[in-house]
Amino acid sequence: MESILKRSYTQAAAILRPAVASAGLARTARHWALELARHPPASKQQLQLEVDKLSTTLSFLAESALEITRLAAKATSNAVVARRALWLRHWSGDTASKMRLLSLKFTGESLFGPDLKQIISDVTGGKSTFLPTGKKQKFDSSNRYSGRRGWNSQSRPFRPFRSGFRSSPADQGARRGRPTWQQHARSNTKKPNATKPNSA
């Protein structure tokens, strides 16, 4: 549908060129005709030249009007096809059937014309007067993330908080900024308490 609308816009814009040229030339021809009526030439040859100039101008205006009509008809035809494509966007028919409907002759009374009833009768076997539409699949929001593994409180073990829990000396040393091996070295190098000798 986008390509159809693009063609319609291009053809509608192409109408402006002959339309603008015709408007300017028509004003000039009108000015020539008024001057010829006010001041008719004295010689017959000069009068013939002025008449030929007006005849050439009228011929150009006639060709320009036909060109404008042709371009306007194409732009209108593309606009009708775009409207038909918009109406058929929800129809579940194949491409060939849609192209057949898009290319129907436009009569000016309805969008698809009287041939649409016969086409619908052929498609539905005479059981309906409407084009069949495909059923939309229902979307279940509960299964939206079923295929993804998200964070779940049950997927991680719960670690209870114990008020009497004490950290190990290694953890305490790490928190004070002292390496663990220094803690063990200090504890191993402590001198044993001196024992007094028994008196004889």
mmCIF file of N, CA and C in Angstrom, residues 67-118:
data_model
loop_
_atom_site.group_PDB
_atom_site.id
_atom_site.type_symbol
_atom_site.label_atom_id
_atom_site.label_comp_id
_atom_site.label_asym_id
_atom_site.label_seq_id
_atom_site.Cartn_x
_atom_site.Cartn_y
_atom_site.Cartn_z
ATOM 1 N N GLU A 67 -3.147 16.678 -20.681
ATOM 2 C CA GLU A 67 -2.116 16.084 -19.823
ATOM 3 C C GLU A 67 -2.519 16.148 -18.351
ATOM 4 N N ILE A 68 -3.105 17.255 -17.956
ATOM 5 C CA ILE A 68 -3.569 17.386 -16.571
ATOM 6 C C ILE A 68 -4.666 16.366 -16.278
ATOM 7 N N THR A 69 -5.573 16.185 -17.230
ATOM 8 C CA THR A 69 -6.650 15.206 -17.047
ATOM 9 C C THR A 69 -6.102 13.788 -16.927
ATOM 10 N N ARG A 70 -5.119 13.450 -17.747
ATOM 11 C CA ARG A 70 -4.527 12.108 -17.708
ATOM 12 C C ARG A 70 -3.825 11.852 -16.371
ATOM 13 N N LEU A 71 -3.043 12.823 -15.903
ATOM 14 C CA LEU A 71 -2.347 12.661 -14.632
ATOM 15 C C LEU A 71 -3.323 12.609 -13.458
ATOM 16 N N ALA A 72 -4.375 13.411 -13.519
ATOM 17 C CA ALA A 72 -5.369 13.397 -12.445
ATOM 18 C C ALA A 72 -6.108 12.063 -12.392
ATOM 19 N N ALA A 73 -6.373 11.477 -13.560
ATOM 20 C CA ALA A 73 -7.041 10.168 -13.589
ATOM 21 C C ALA A 73 -6.155 9.091 -12.979
ATOM 22 N N LYS A 74 -4.854 9.125 -13.264
ATOM 23 C CA LYS A 74 -3.938 8.145 -12.677
ATOM 24 C C LYS A 74 -3.832 8.314 -11.166
ATOM 25 N N ALA A 75 -3.740 9.561 -10.717
ATOM 26 C CA ALA A 75 -3.658 9.802 -9.275
ATOM 27 C C ALA A 75 -4.927 9.337 -8.567
ATOM 28 N N THR A 76 -6.083 9.581 -9.188
ATOM 29 C CA THR A 76 -7.343 9.130 -8.596
ATOM 30 C C THR A 76 -7.433 7.613 -8.563
ATOM 31 N N SER A 77 -6.967 6.970 -9.633
ATOM 32 C CA SER A 77 -6.981 5.503 -9.682
ATOM 33 C C SER A 77 -6.103 4.901 -8.590
ATOM 34 N N ASN A 78 -4.925 5.462 -8.384
ATOM 35 C CA ASN A 78 -4.049 4.959 -7.321
ATOM 36 C C ASN A 78 -4.649 5.198 -5.942
ATOM 37 N N ALA A 79 -5.358 6.312 -5.780
ATOM 38 C CA ALA A 79 -6.009 6.571 -4.495
ATOM 39 C C ALA A 79 -7.106 5.543 -4.223
ATOM 40 N N VAL A 80 -7.845 5.149 -5.258
ATOM 41 C CA VAL A 80 -8.882 4.124 -5.097
ATOM 42 C C VAL A 80 -8.258 2.781 -4.729
ATOM 43 N N VAL A 81 -7.154 2.423 -5.389
ATOM 44 C CA VAL A 81 -6.475 1.161 -5.085
ATOM 45 C C VAL A 81 -5.948 1.168 -3.654
ATOM 46 N N ALA A 82 -5.435 2.310 -3.204
ATOM 47 C CA ALA A 82 -4.941 2.408 -1.829
ATOM 48 C C ALA A 82 -6.079 2.237 -0.825
ATOM 49 N N ARG A 83 -7.227 2.804 -1.106
ATOM 50 C CA ARG A 83 -8.384 2.629 -0.219
ATOM 51 C C ARG A 83 -8.833 1.174 -0.186
ATOM 52 N N ARG A 84 -8.809 0.520 -1.337
ATOM 53 C CA ARG A 84 -9.183 -0.898 -1.368
ATOM 54 C C ARG A 84 -8.200 -1.745 -0.564
ATOM 55 N N ALA A 85 -6.924 -1.448 -0.717
ATOM 56 C CA ALA A 85 -5.920 -2.192 0.057
ATOM 57 C C ALA A 85 -6.101 -1.976 1.551
ATOM 58 N N LEU A 86 -6.533 -0.782 1.938
ATOM 59 C CA LEU A 86 -6.786 -0.507 3.354
ATOM 60 C C LEU A 86 -7.963 -1.325 3.871
ATOM 61 N N TRP A 87 -8.978 -1.485 3.064
ATOM 62 C CA TRP A 87 -10.139 -2.272 3.469
ATOM 63 C C TRP A 87 -9.831 -3.768 3.512
ATOM 64 N N LEU A 88 -8.889 -4.216 2.692
ATOM 65 C CA LEU A 88 -8.585 -5.648 2.599
ATOM 66 C C LEU A 88 -7.448 -6.083 3.514
ATOM 67 N N ARG A 89 -6.965 -5.221 4.377
ATOM 68 C CA ARG A 89 -5.779 -5.551 5.168
ATOM 69 C C ARG A 89 -6.051 -6.668 6.177
ATOM 70 N N HIS A 90 -7.309 -6.830 6.612
ATOM 71 C CA HIS A 90 -7.642 -7.879 7.583
ATOM 72 C C HIS A 90 -8.199 -9.136 6.918
ATOM 73 N N TRP A 91 -8.268 -9.142 5.618
ATOM 74 C CA TRP A 91 -8.806 -10.317 4.935
ATOM 75 C C TRP A 91 -7.735 -11.386 4.848
ATOM 76 N N SER A 92 -8.109 -12.636 5.111
ATOM 77 C CA SER A 92 -7.147 -13.732 5.125
ATOM 78 C C SER A 92 -7.000 -14.411 3.767
ATOM 79 N N GLY A 93 -7.333 -13.717 2.679
ATOM 80 C CA GLY A 93 -7.207 -14.307 1.356
ATOM 81 C C GLY A 93 -5.776 -14.292 0.857
ATOM 82 N N ASP A 94 -5.542 -15.036 -0.225
ATOM 83 C CA ASP A 94 -4.202 -15.081 -0.792
ATOM 84 C C ASP A 94 -3.924 -13.835 -1.617
ATOM 85 N N THR A 95 -2.684 -13.705 -2.068
ATOM 86 C CA THR A 95 -2.271 -12.502 -2.788
ATOM 87 C C THR A 95 -2.992 -12.371 -4.122
ATOM 88 N N ALA A 96 -3.205 -13.486 -4.814
ATOM 89 C CA ALA A 96 -3.876 -13.437 -6.118
ATOM 90 C C ALA A 96 -5.312 -12.931 -5.981
ATOM 91 N N SER A 97 -6.010 -13.372 -4.940
ATOM 92 C CA SER A 97 -7.386 -12.914 -4.730
ATOM 93 C C SER A 97 -7.427 -11.434 -4.366
ATOM 94 N N LYS A 98 -6.472 -10.995 -3.565
ATOM 95 C CA LYS A 98 -6.433 -9.577 -3.208
ATOM 96 C C LYS A 98 -6.120 -8.713 -4.426
ATOM 97 N N MET A 99 -5.201 -9.162 -5.260
ATOM 98 C CA MET A 99 -4.881 -8.401 -6.466
ATOM 99 C C MET A 99 -6.073 -8.352 -7.418
ATOM 100 N N ARG A 100 -6.860 -9.400 -7.426
ATOM 101 C CA ARG A 100 -8.064 -9.401 -8.259
ATOM 102 C C ARG A 100 -9.055 -8.354 -7.786
ATOM 103 N N LEU A 101 -9.207 -8.233 -6.493
ATOM 104 C CA LEU A 101 -10.113 -7.213 -5.956
ATOM 105 C C LEU A 101 -9.556 -5.809 -6.151
ATOM 106 N N LEU A 102 -8.253 -5.663 -6.028
ATOM 107 C CA LEU A 102 -7.656 -4.340 -6.202
ATOM 108 C C LEU A 102 -7.763 -3.838 -7.633
ATOM 109 N N SER A 103 -7.783 -4.750 -8.588
ATOM 110 C CA SER A 103 -7.801 -4.361 -10.004
ATOM 111 C C SER A 103 -9.201 -4.307 -10.593
ATOM 112 N N LEU A 104 -10.233 -4.341 -9.765
ATOM 113 C CA LEU A 104 -11.594 -4.230 -10.283
ATOM 114 C C LEU A 104 -11.833 -2.854 -10.898
ATOM 115 N N LYS A 105 -12.717 -2.827 -11.868
ATOM 116 C CA LYS A 105 -13.039 -1.564 -12.528
ATOM 117 C C LYS A 105 -13.833 -0.672 -11.581
ATOM 118 N N PHE A 106 -13.424 0.576 -11.492
ATOM 119 C CA PHE A 106 -14.098 1.524 -10.595
ATOM 120 C C PHE A 106 -15.255 2.173 -11.342
ATOM 121 N N THR A 107 -16.462 2.005 -10.799
ATOM 122 C CA THR A 107 -17.653 2.547 -11.452
ATOM 123 C C THR A 107 -18.061 3.905 -10.910
ATOM 124 N N GLY A 108 -17.520 4.294 -9.754
ATOM 125 C CA GLY A 108 -17.861 5.588 -9.184
ATOM 126 C C GLY A 108 -18.982 5.545 -8.174
ATOM 127 N N GLU A 109 -19.689 4.427 -8.064
ATOM 128 C CA GLU A 109 -20.795 4.310 -7.115
ATOM 129 C C GLU A 109 -20.365 3.655 -5.806
ATOM 130 N N SER A 110 -19.520 2.664 -5.885
ATOM 131 C CA SER A 110 -19.017 1.975 -4.695
ATOM 132 C C SER A 110 -17.527 1.732 -4.865
ATOM 133 N N LEU A 111 -16.887 1.369 -3.766
ATOM 134 C CA LEU A 111 -15.428 1.235 -3.788
ATOM 135 C C LEU A 111 -14.980 0.055 -4.640
ATOM 136 N N PHE A 112 -15.687 -1.071 -4.554
ATOM 137 C CA PHE A 112 -15.304 -2.266 -5.307
ATOM 138 C C PHE A 112 -16.212 -2.542 -6.505
ATOM 139 N N GLY A 113 -17.373 -1.921 -6.554
ATOM 140 C CA GLY A 113 -18.263 -2.151 -7.680
ATOM 141 C C GLY A 113 -19.137 -3.377 -7.493
ATOM 142 N N PRO A 114 -20.018 -3.634 -8.447
ATOM 143 C CA PRO A 114 -20.947 -4.771 -8.321
ATOM 144 C C PRO A 114 -20.277 -6.132 -8.471
ATOM 145 N N ASP A 115 -19.070 -6.185 -8.997
ATOM 146 C CA ASP A 115 -18.402 -7.481 -9.168
ATOM 147 C C ASP A 115 -17.969 -8.106 -7.846
ATOM 148 N N LEU A 116 -17.961 -7.314 -6.770
ATOM 149 C CA LEU A 116 -17.511 -7.841 -5.480
ATOM 150 C C LEU A 116 -18.448 -8.928 -4.958
ATOM 151 N N LYS A 117 -19.741 -8.770 -5.196
ATOM 152 C CA LYS A 117 -20.695 -9.772 -4.703
ATOM 153 C C LYS A 117 -20.450 -11.136 -5.346
ATOM 154 N N GLN A 118 -20.147 -11.124 -6.624
ATOM 155 C CA GLN A 118 -19.888 -12.386 -7.299
ATOM 156 C C GLN A 118 -18.593 -13.028 -6.809
#
